[in-house]
Coordinates of C-alpha atoms in Angstrom, one line a residue:
X1 CA -33.6 -3.4 -0.3
X2 CA -31.3 -6.4 0.2
X3 CA -30.3 -8.8 -2.4
X4 CA -31.4 -11.5 -0.2
X5 CA -34.9 -10.1 0.7
X6 CA -36.5 -13.0 -1.2
X7 CA -34.2 -15.9 0.0
X8 CA -35.6 -18.5 2.2
X9 CA -32.4 -20.7 3.7
X10 CA -32.5 -24.0 5.2
X11 CA -29.5 -24.8 7.3
X12 CA -29.1 -28.7 7.0
X13 CA -26.3 -30.5 8.7
X14 CA -25.4 -34.1 7.6
X15 CA -28.2 -36.5 8.3
X16 CA -30.7 -33.9 9.1
X17 CA -33.1 -34.8 6.1
X18 CA -32.0 -32.3 3.7
X19 CA -33.3 -34.1 0.8
X20 CA -36.5 -34.9 2.4
X21 CA -37.0 -31.2 3.4
X22 CA -36.4 -30.2 -0.3
X23 CA -39.0 -32.7 -1.4
X24 CA -41.4 -31.4 1.1
X25 CA -40.9 -27.9 0.0
X26 CA -41.5 -28.8 -3.6
X27 CA -44.6 -30.7 -2.7
X28 CA -46.0 -27.8 -0.7
X29 CA -45.3 -25.5 -3.6
X30 CA -47.1 -27.6 -6.0
X31 CA -50.0 -28.8 -4.0
X32 CA -50.7 -26.0 -1.6
X33 CA -49.4 -22.9 -3.5
X34 CA -50.4 -24.0 -6.9
X35 CA -46.9 -23.5 -8.4
X36 CA -46.4 -25.7 -11.5
X37 CA -43.7 -28.3 -11.5
X38 CA -42.3 -26.8 -14.7
X39 CA -42.1 -23.5 -12.9
X40 CA -39.5 -24.7 -10.5
X41 CA -35.8 -24.4 -11.3
X42 CA -33.7 -26.4 -9.0
X43 CA -30.0 -27.1 -8.8
X44 CA -27.9 -29.7 -6.9
X45 CA -24.2 -30.7 -7.1
X46 CA -24.2 -34.1 -8.5
X47 CA -26.0 -36.0 -11.3
X48 CA -26.8 -38.6 -8.9
X49 CA -28.4 -36.3 -6.3
X50 CA -30.4 -34.6 -9.0
X51 CA -31.8 -38.0 -10.1
X52 CA -32.6 -39.0 -6.6
X53 CA -34.4 -35.7 -6.0
X54 CA -36.5 -36.2 -9.3
X55 CA -37.4 -39.7 -8.3
X56 CA -38.5 -38.8 -4.6
X57 CA -40.7 -35.8 -6.0
X58 CA -42.4 -38.0 -8.6
X59 CA -43.1 -40.7 -6.1
X60 CA -44.5 -38.2 -3.6
X61 CA -46.7 -36.6 -6.1
X62 CA -48.0 -40.0 -7.2
X63 CA -48.7 -40.9 -3.7
X64 CA -51.0 -37.6 -3.4
X65 CA -52.8 -38.5 -6.6
X66 CA -51.0 -35.7 -8.7
X67 CA -50.2 -37.9 -11.9
X68 CA -50.2 -35.0 -14.3
X69 CA -47.6 -33.2 -12.0
X70 CA -45.5 -36.4 -11.4
X71 CA -45.3 -36.7 -15.4
X72 CA -43.8 -33.2 -15.6
X73 CA -41.0 -33.9 -13.0
X74 CA -38.8 -35.7 -15.9
X75 CA -38.7 -32.7 -18.1
X76 CA -38.5 -30.2 -15.1
X77 CA -35.4 -28.0 -14.8
X78 CA -33.8 -30.1 -12.0
X79 CA -30.2 -30.9 -12.2
X80 CA -26.6 -29.8 -11.6
X81 CA -25.6 -26.2 -12.1
X82 CA -23.9 -27.1 -15.3
X83 CA -26.9 -29.1 -16.7
X84 CA -29.4 -26.4 -15.8
X85 CA -27.1 -23.6 -17.5
X86 CA -27.0 -26.0 -20.5
X87 CA -30.7 -26.4 -20.6
X88 CA -31.2 -22.5 -20.3
X89 CA -28.8 -21.9 -23.2
X90 CA -30.5 -24.7 -25.3
X91 CA -34.0 -23.7 -24.5
X92 CA -33.5 -20.1 -25.2
X93 CA -30.9 -20.1 -27.8
X94 CA -32.5 -17.8 -30.2
X95 CA -33.3 -15.2 -27.5
X96 CA -29.7 -15.5 -26.4
X97 CA -28.2 -15.6 -29.8
X98 CA -26.5 -19.0 -29.3
X99 CA -26.1 -22.1 -31.2
X100 CA -28.7 -24.4 -30.1
X101 CA -26.5 -27.5 -31.0
X102 CA -23.4 -26.5 -29.3
X103 CA -21.0 -29.3 -28.3
X104 CA -20.3 -29.5 -24.6
X105 CA -17.0 -31.1 -23.7
X106 CA -16.9 -33.5 -20.8
X107 CA -14.2 -32.4 -18.1
X108 CA -11.7 -35.2 -19.0
X109 CA -11.5 -33.8 -22.6
X110 CA -11.4 -30.4 -21.5
X111 CA -8.5 -31.2 -19.3
X112 CA -6.6 -32.5 -22.3
X113 CA -7.3 -29.5 -24.3
X114 CA -6.3 -27.2 -21.5
X115 CA -3.1 -29.2 -20.9
X116 CA -2.1 -28.7 -24.6
X117 CA -2.8 -25.0 -24.6
X118 CA -1.1 -24.2 -21.5
X119 CA 2.0 -26.5 -22.4
X120 CA 2.5 -24.3 -25.5
X121 CA 2.5 -21.2 -23.5
X122 CA 4.7 -22.5 -20.9
X123 CA 7.2 -23.6 -23.5
X124 CA 7.2 -20.2 -24.9
X125 CA 7.6 -18.5 -21.5
X126 CA 9.8 -20.7 -19.7
X127 CA 13.1 -19.1 -20.2
X128 CA 11.9 -15.8 -18.8
X129 CA 10.2 -17.3 -15.7
X130 CA 12.4 -20.1 -14.5
X131 CA 15.2 -18.1 -13.1
X132 CA 13.1 -16.0 -10.7
X133 CA 10.8 -18.9 -9.9
X134 CA 14.0 -20.9 -8.9
X135 CA 15.2 -17.9 -6.7
X136 CA 11.7 -18.0 -4.9
X137 CA 11.9 -21.8 -4.5
X138 CA 9.1 -22.2 -7.0
X139 CA 10.7 -24.7 -9.6
X140 CA 8.8 -25.5 -12.7
X141 CA 6.6 -28.1 -11.1
X142 CA 5.5 -25.5 -8.6
X143 CA 5.2 -22.3 -10.7
X144 CA 3.1 -24.2 -13.3
X145 CA 0.8 -25.2 -10.6
X146 CA 0.5 -21.7 -9.6
X147 CA -0.5 -20.9 -13.3
X148 CA -2.9 -23.6 -13.4
X149 CA -4.7 -22.6 -10.2
X150 CA -4.7 -19.0 -11.3
X151 CA -6.6 -19.9 -14.5
X152 CA -9.0 -22.2 -12.6
X153 CA -9.8 -19.5 -9.9
X154 CA -10.3 -17.0 -12.9
X155 CA -12.8 -19.4 -14.6
X156 CA -14.5 -20.2 -11.3
X157 CA -15.1 -16.4 -10.7
X158 CA -15.8 -15.4 -14.3
X159 CA -12.6 -13.4 -14.8
X160 CA -11.6 -12.9 -18.3
X161 CA -8.1 -13.0 -19.8
X162 CA -8.2 -9.3 -20.1
X163 CA -9.3 -8.6 -16.5
X164 CA -6.4 -10.9 -15.3
X165 CA -4.1 -8.0 -16.3
X166 CA -6.1 -5.7 -13.9
X167 CA -5.8 -8.3 -11.0
X168 CA -2.1 -8.7 -11.9
X169 CA -1.4 -4.9 -11.5
X170 CA -3.4 -4.9 -8.1
X171 CA -1.4 -7.9 -7.0
X172 CA 2.0 -6.3 -7.7
X173 CA 0.8 -3.0 -5.8
X174 CA 0.0 -5.1 -2.9
X175 CA 3.3 -7.1 -3.1
X176 CA 5.2 -3.6 -3.0
X177 CA 3.5 -2.6 0.1
X178 CA 4.5 -5.8 1.9
X179 CA 8.1 -5.8 0.5
X180 CA 8.6 -2.1 0.4
X181 CA 12.2 -2.3 -1.3
X182 CA 13.7 0.3 1.2
X183 CA 17.0 -2.0 1.6
X184 CA 18.9 -1.8 -1.6
X185 CA 22.0 -3.5 -0.1
X186 CA 20.6 -6.9 0.8
X187 CA 20.8 -9.4 -2.2
X188 CA 21.4 -13.0 -2.5
X189 CA 24.9 -12.5 -3.9
X190 CA 25.8 -9.7 -1.3
X191 CA 24.7 -11.8 1.7
X192 CA 26.8 -14.8 0.4
X193 CA 29.7 -12.7 0.1
X194 CA 29.2 -11.3 3.7
X195 CA 29.1 -15.0 4.9
X196 CA 32.2 -15.7 2.9
X197 CA 34.1 -13.1 4.9
X198 CA 33.3 -14.9 8.2
X199 CA 33.4 -18.6 6.7
X200 CA 36.1 -19.7 9.1
X201 CA 34.5 -18.2 12.0
X202 CA 31.0 -19.8 11.1
X203 CA 32.7 -23.2 10.6
X204 CA 34.3 -22.9 14.0
X205 CA 31.1 -22.4 15.8
X206 CA 29.3 -24.9 13.6
X207 CA 32.0 -27.5 14.6
X208 CA 31.8 -26.7 18.2
X209 CA 28.1 -27.1 18.0
X210 CA 28.4 -30.4 16.2
X211 CA 31.2 -31.6 18.8
X212 CA 29.5 -30.4 21.9
X213 CA 26.0 -29.2 21.5
X214 CA 25.3 -27.9 25.2
X215 CA 28.8 -26.4 25.5
X216 CA 28.4 -24.6 22.2
X217 CA 24.9 -23.3 23.2
X218 CA 26.3 -21.8 26.5
X219 CA 29.3 -20.2 24.7
X220 CA 27.1 -18.8 21.6
X221 CA 23.7 -19.3 22.3
X222 CA 21.5 -22.1 20.8
X223 CA 20.0 -19.6 18.0
X224 CA 23.4 -18.6 16.8
X225 CA 24.8 -22.2 16.8
X226 CA 21.8 -23.2 14.6
X227 CA 22.5 -20.2 12.3
X228 CA 26.1 -21.2 11.9
X229 CA 25.2 -24.9 11.0
X230 CA 22.7 -23.8 8.6
X231 CA 25.2 -21.1 7.0
X232 CA 27.9 -23.8 6.4
X233 CA 25.3 -25.4 4.1
X234 CA 23.8 -22.2 2.5
X235 CA 24.5 -21.7 -1.2
X236 CA 22.8 -18.4 -1.7
X237 CA 20.6 -19.6 -4.4
X238 CA 17.2 -18.8 -3.0
X239 CA 15.3 -16.4 -0.9
X240 CA 13.8 -19.4 1.0
X241 CA 17.2 -20.6 2.2
X242 CA 18.0 -17.0 3.3
X243 CA 14.6 -16.8 5.1
X244 CA 15.4 -20.1 6.9
X245 CA 18.8 -18.5 8.0
X246 CA 17.0 -15.5 9.4
X247 CA 14.8 -17.4 12.0
X248 CA 15.3 -17.5 15.7
X249 CA 16.2 -14.8 18.4
X250 CA 19.1 -14.5 20.5
X251 CA 18.5 -14.9 24.2
X252 CA 20.1 -12.8 26.9
X253 CA 21.8 -15.8 28.4
X254 CA 23.7 -16.1 25.1
X255 CA 25.7 -12.9 25.9
X256 CA 28.2 -14.7 28.0
X257 CA 31.0 -15.9 25.9
X258 CA 34.8 -16.2 26.1
X259 CA 35.0 -14.8 22.6
X260 CA 32.7 -11.8 22.5
X261 CA 34.2 -10.4 19.3
X262 CA 33.5 -13.5 17.1
X263 CA 30.0 -13.8 18.8
X264 CA 29.0 -10.2 18.2
X265 CA 30.1 -10.1 14.7
X266 CA 28.1 -13.3 13.8
X267 CA 25.1 -11.9 15.8
X268 CA 25.1 -8.8 13.8
X269 CA 24.8 -10.5 10.6
X270 CA 22.3 -13.1 11.8
X271 CA 20.1 -10.7 13.7
X272 CA 20.1 -7.9 10.9
X273 CA 19.1 -10.5 8.3
X274 CA 15.7 -11.1 10.0
X275 CA 14.7 -7.3 10.1
X276 CA 16.3 -6.5 6.5
X277 CA 14.9 -9.4 4.5
X278 CA 11.4 -8.0 4.0
X279 CA 12.7 -4.7 3.0
X280 CA 15.1 -6.1 0.3
X281 CA 14.7 -4.3 -3.0
X282 CA 16.1 -7.4 -4.7
X283 CA 13.3 -9.5 -3.2
X284 CA 10.8 -7.1 -4.1
X285 CA 11.9 -7.1 -7.7
X286 CA 11.9 -10.9 -7.7
X287 CA 8.4 -11.2 -6.1
X288 CA 6.9 -8.6 -8.6
X289 CA 8.5 -10.0 -11.6
X290 CA 7.3 -13.4 -10.6
X291 CA 3.6 -12.2 -10.3
X292 CA 3.8 -10.3 -13.5
X293 CA 5.1 -13.3 -15.4
X294 CA 2.7 -15.9 -14.0
X295 CA -0.3 -13.7 -14.6
X296 CA 1.0 -13.2 -18.2
X297 CA 1.4 -17.0 -18.7
X298 CA -2.1 -17.3 -17.2
X299 CA -3.5 -14.8 -19.6
X300 CA -1.9 -16.3 -22.6
X301 CA -2.8 -19.8 -21.6
X302 CA -6.4 -18.8 -21.1
X303 CA -6.5 -17.0 -24.3
X304 CA -5.0 -20.2 -26.1
X305 CA -7.3 -22.2 -24.5
X306 CA -10.4 -20.3 -25.4
X307 CA -9.1 -20.1 -29.0
X308 CA -8.8 -23.8 -29.1
X309 CA -12.4 -24.3 -28.0
X310 CA -13.6 -21.4 -30.4
X311 CA -11.8 -23.1 -33.3
X312 CA -13.4 -26.5 -32.8
X313 CA -16.9 -25.3 -31.9
X314 CA -16.9 -26.5 -28.3
X315 CA -17.7 -25.2 -24.8
X316 CA -17.1 -26.6 -21.4
X317 CA -19.2 -26.4 -18.2
X318 CA -17.5 -23.1 -17.0
X319 CA -18.3 -21.6 -20.4
X320 CA -22.0 -22.4 -19.9
X321 CA -22.2 -20.8 -16.6
X322 CA -20.4 -17.7 -17.8
X323 CA -22.6 -17.3 -20.9
X324 CA -25.7 -17.7 -18.8
X325 CA -24.5 -15.0 -16.2
X326 CA -23.4 -12.6 -19.1
X327 CA -27.0 -13.1 -20.6
X328 CA -28.7 -12.5 -17.2
X329 CA -26.7 -9.3 -17.0
X330 CA -26.8 -7.9 -20.4
X331 CA -29.1 -5.2 -21.5
X332 CA -29.1 -6.3 -25.0
X333 CA -30.8 -9.8 -23.8
X334 CA -34.0 -8.6 -22.3
X335 CA -35.9 -11.2 -24.0
X336 CA -33.8 -13.8 -22.5
X337 CA -34.5 -12.3 -19.0
X338 CA -38.2 -12.0 -19.6
X339 CA -38.4 -15.5 -20.8
X340 CA -36.8 -16.7 -17.3
X341 CA -39.3 -14.4 -15.4
X342 CA -42.2 -15.8 -17.4
X343 CA -41.3 -19.4 -16.9
X344 CA -40.0 -19.7 -13.3
X345 CA -41.6 -18.9 -10.1
X346 CA -39.0 -20.3 -7.6
X347 CA -35.2 -21.0 -7.8
X348 CA -33.9 -23.8 -5.6
X349 CA -30.3 -24.4 -4.7
X350 CA -29.2 -27.4 -3.1
X351 CA -25.6 -28.0 -1.5
X352 CA -25.2 -24.2 -1.4
X353 CA -21.9 -24.4 0.6
X354 CA -20.2 -25.6 -2.6
X355 CA -21.4 -22.8 -4.6
X356 CA -18.4 -21.0 -6.6
X357 CA -18.5 -17.2 -6.9
X358 CA -19.7 -17.3 -10.4
X359 CA -22.5 -19.7 -9.4
X360 CA -23.5 -17.4 -6.7
X361 CA -23.6 -14.5 -9.2
X362 CA -26.1 -16.5 -11.2
X363 CA -28.2 -17.6 -8.3
X364 CA -28.4 -13.8 -7.1
X365 CA -29.4 -12.7 -10.6
X366 CA -32.0 -15.4 -10.9
X367 CA -33.4 -14.5 -7.5
X368 CA -33.6 -10.7 -8.7
X369 CA -35.5 -11.9 -11.8
X370 CA -37.6 -14.7 -10.5
X371 CA -38.3 -13.0 -7.2
X372 CA -38.1 -16.0 -4.9
X373 CA -35.4 -18.6 -3.9
X374 CA -35.0 -21.4 -1.6
X375 CA -31.4 -22.3 -0.6
X376 CA -30.3 -25.3 1.4
X377 CA -26.6 -25.8 2.7
X378 CA -24.2 -26.3 5.6
X379 CA -20.7 -24.8 5.6
X380 CA -19.3 -27.6 7.5
X381 CA -20.0 -29.9 4.5
X382 CA -18.1 -27.8 2.0
X383 CA -15.8 -30.3 -0.1
X384 CA -15.3 -28.6 -3.4
X385 CA -12.8 -25.8 -2.7
X386 CA -10.7 -27.1 -5.8
X387 CA -13.8 -25.9 -7.8
X388 CA -13.8 -22.4 -6.2
X389 CA -15.9 -23.1 -3.3
X390 CA -15.2 -21.6 0.1
X391 CA -16.8 -22.1 3.4
X392 CA -15.8 -18.6 4.7
X393 CA -17.5 -17.4 1.6
X394 CA -20.8 -19.0 2.6
X395 CA -20.3 -17.7 6.0
X396 CA -20.3 -14.1 4.8
X397 CA -23.4 -14.7 2.6
X398 CA -25.1 -16.1 5.7
X399 CA -24.4 -12.7 7.5
X400 CA -26.3 -10.9 4.7
X401 CA -29.2 -13.5 4.6
X402 CA -29.6 -13.2 8.5
X403 CA -29.3 -9.2 8.3
X404 CA -32.1 -9.4 5.8
X405 CA -34.1 -11.8 7.8
X406 CA -33.8 -9.9 11.0
X407 CA -36.0 -7.1 9.3
X408 CA -38.8 -9.6 8.4
X409 CA -41.8 -10.3 10.6
X410 CA -41.7 -14.0 9.9
X411 CA -38.2 -15.5 9.5
X412 CA -37.2 -17.4 6.2
X413 CA -34.3 -19.1 7.8
X414 CA -35.0 -22.7 9.0
X415 CA -32.6 -25.0 10.9
X416 CA -32.9 -28.8 10.4
X417 CA -31.5 -29.6 14.0
X418 CA -32.5 -33.2 14.3
X419 CA -30.1 -35.9 13.1
X420 CA -31.6 -39.1 11.6
X421 CA -28.3 -40.7 11.2
X422 CA -27.0 -40.8 14.9
X423 CA -27.9 -42.7 18.0
X424 CA -29.3 -40.5 20.8
X425 CA -27.0 -41.7 23.5
X426 CA -23.9 -41.2 21.3
X427 CA -25.0 -37.6 20.6
X428 CA -25.6 -36.8 24.3
X429 CA -22.3 -38.2 25.1
X430 CA -20.5 -36.0 22.4
X431 CA -22.4 -33.0 23.6
X432 CA -21.4 -33.5 27.1
X433 CA -17.6 -34.0 26.3
X434 CA -17.1 -31.4 23.5
X435 CA -19.5 -28.5 24.3
X436 CA -17.2 -27.5 27.0
X437 CA -14.2 -27.7 25.0
X438 CA -15.4 -25.5 22.2
X439 CA -17.0 -22.8 24.5

């Protein structure tokens, strides 16, 4: 058995009639299969799209003389993922053990509370994280963004503050494999001291390069000339500057020089830097310290944010999604799952390419409980990466759907291949030109 066994997938590119196709499928379910409008759970990505879908379904049913079903559309569970989760929590509050009158904060208000909670955490931890962040060229404006993105990703993936510690420990172990720490001699201070020993020689090459670029390149090599020019401005304050110094490679032609001793001494410094940098114990310590600090700040910020909301009795959209998923997975809420199974016969997902990992978990669990799903999407149209969506994520899901579909006698994958927005001659021209390019 596959988690995608009951999933029908409609691949719908821009202008291919996606909304019309959804409307047709719902009409077919209601009129030909006898599925009640109230037994269809459908999600789309915007309030406007949900309203349009409802309007078209209602109009189509009225055209077919199905007045009673058309009247049911307004109260049907068709809306954004957030609103659908909100309705489920409200409709089954007693089964779920939730407050039926919970206050849901709009995103703009949530952002304000989140900023306040995070600001307090940042102020408390700033002195410990700022020095290492500066050495990694991640000043306050950058490392705070790292923390924000970390919290956003955690919430989009249903990761709790406690789980962040597990992710932190794993991230540190991965970092230690990348930066193995085998070179205990290379530090920012030591390398700066080494440059100071040859400061006059470095300046000599840099001046020669500035005065006569081509002549200096022939004498010392282009790479070494650039190294010396950068080294003159190097202040040894960040690993990023050290990494910039390490770039480039000496060419064999640069081995001809009237001052081989000077050249070879500087080459040893430059060429060894590139191979030593990733093995620096000091760099490893800074990277792992930074990872530990930002995860700790993210954990504390997330906990403070959750406490704020709990104190004022409010939830946001991400909370609703997390609550629904927890209820669907919990053995102690069997009555909630039974209510879902008894009420719905089909789960429909529009704009699947913009699904976050948390939302996918909800859709998969609903598919398991309800037993039938229709998903519509196109990875080329994914635009909500800032909310956790990832086109490559959808591509992996499609592999699972296609693998399950290959075992079926009748395929459940449908491709809407006709574009209703384009002119035929333009499409033919585009295909003629670009098909060869992309082969």
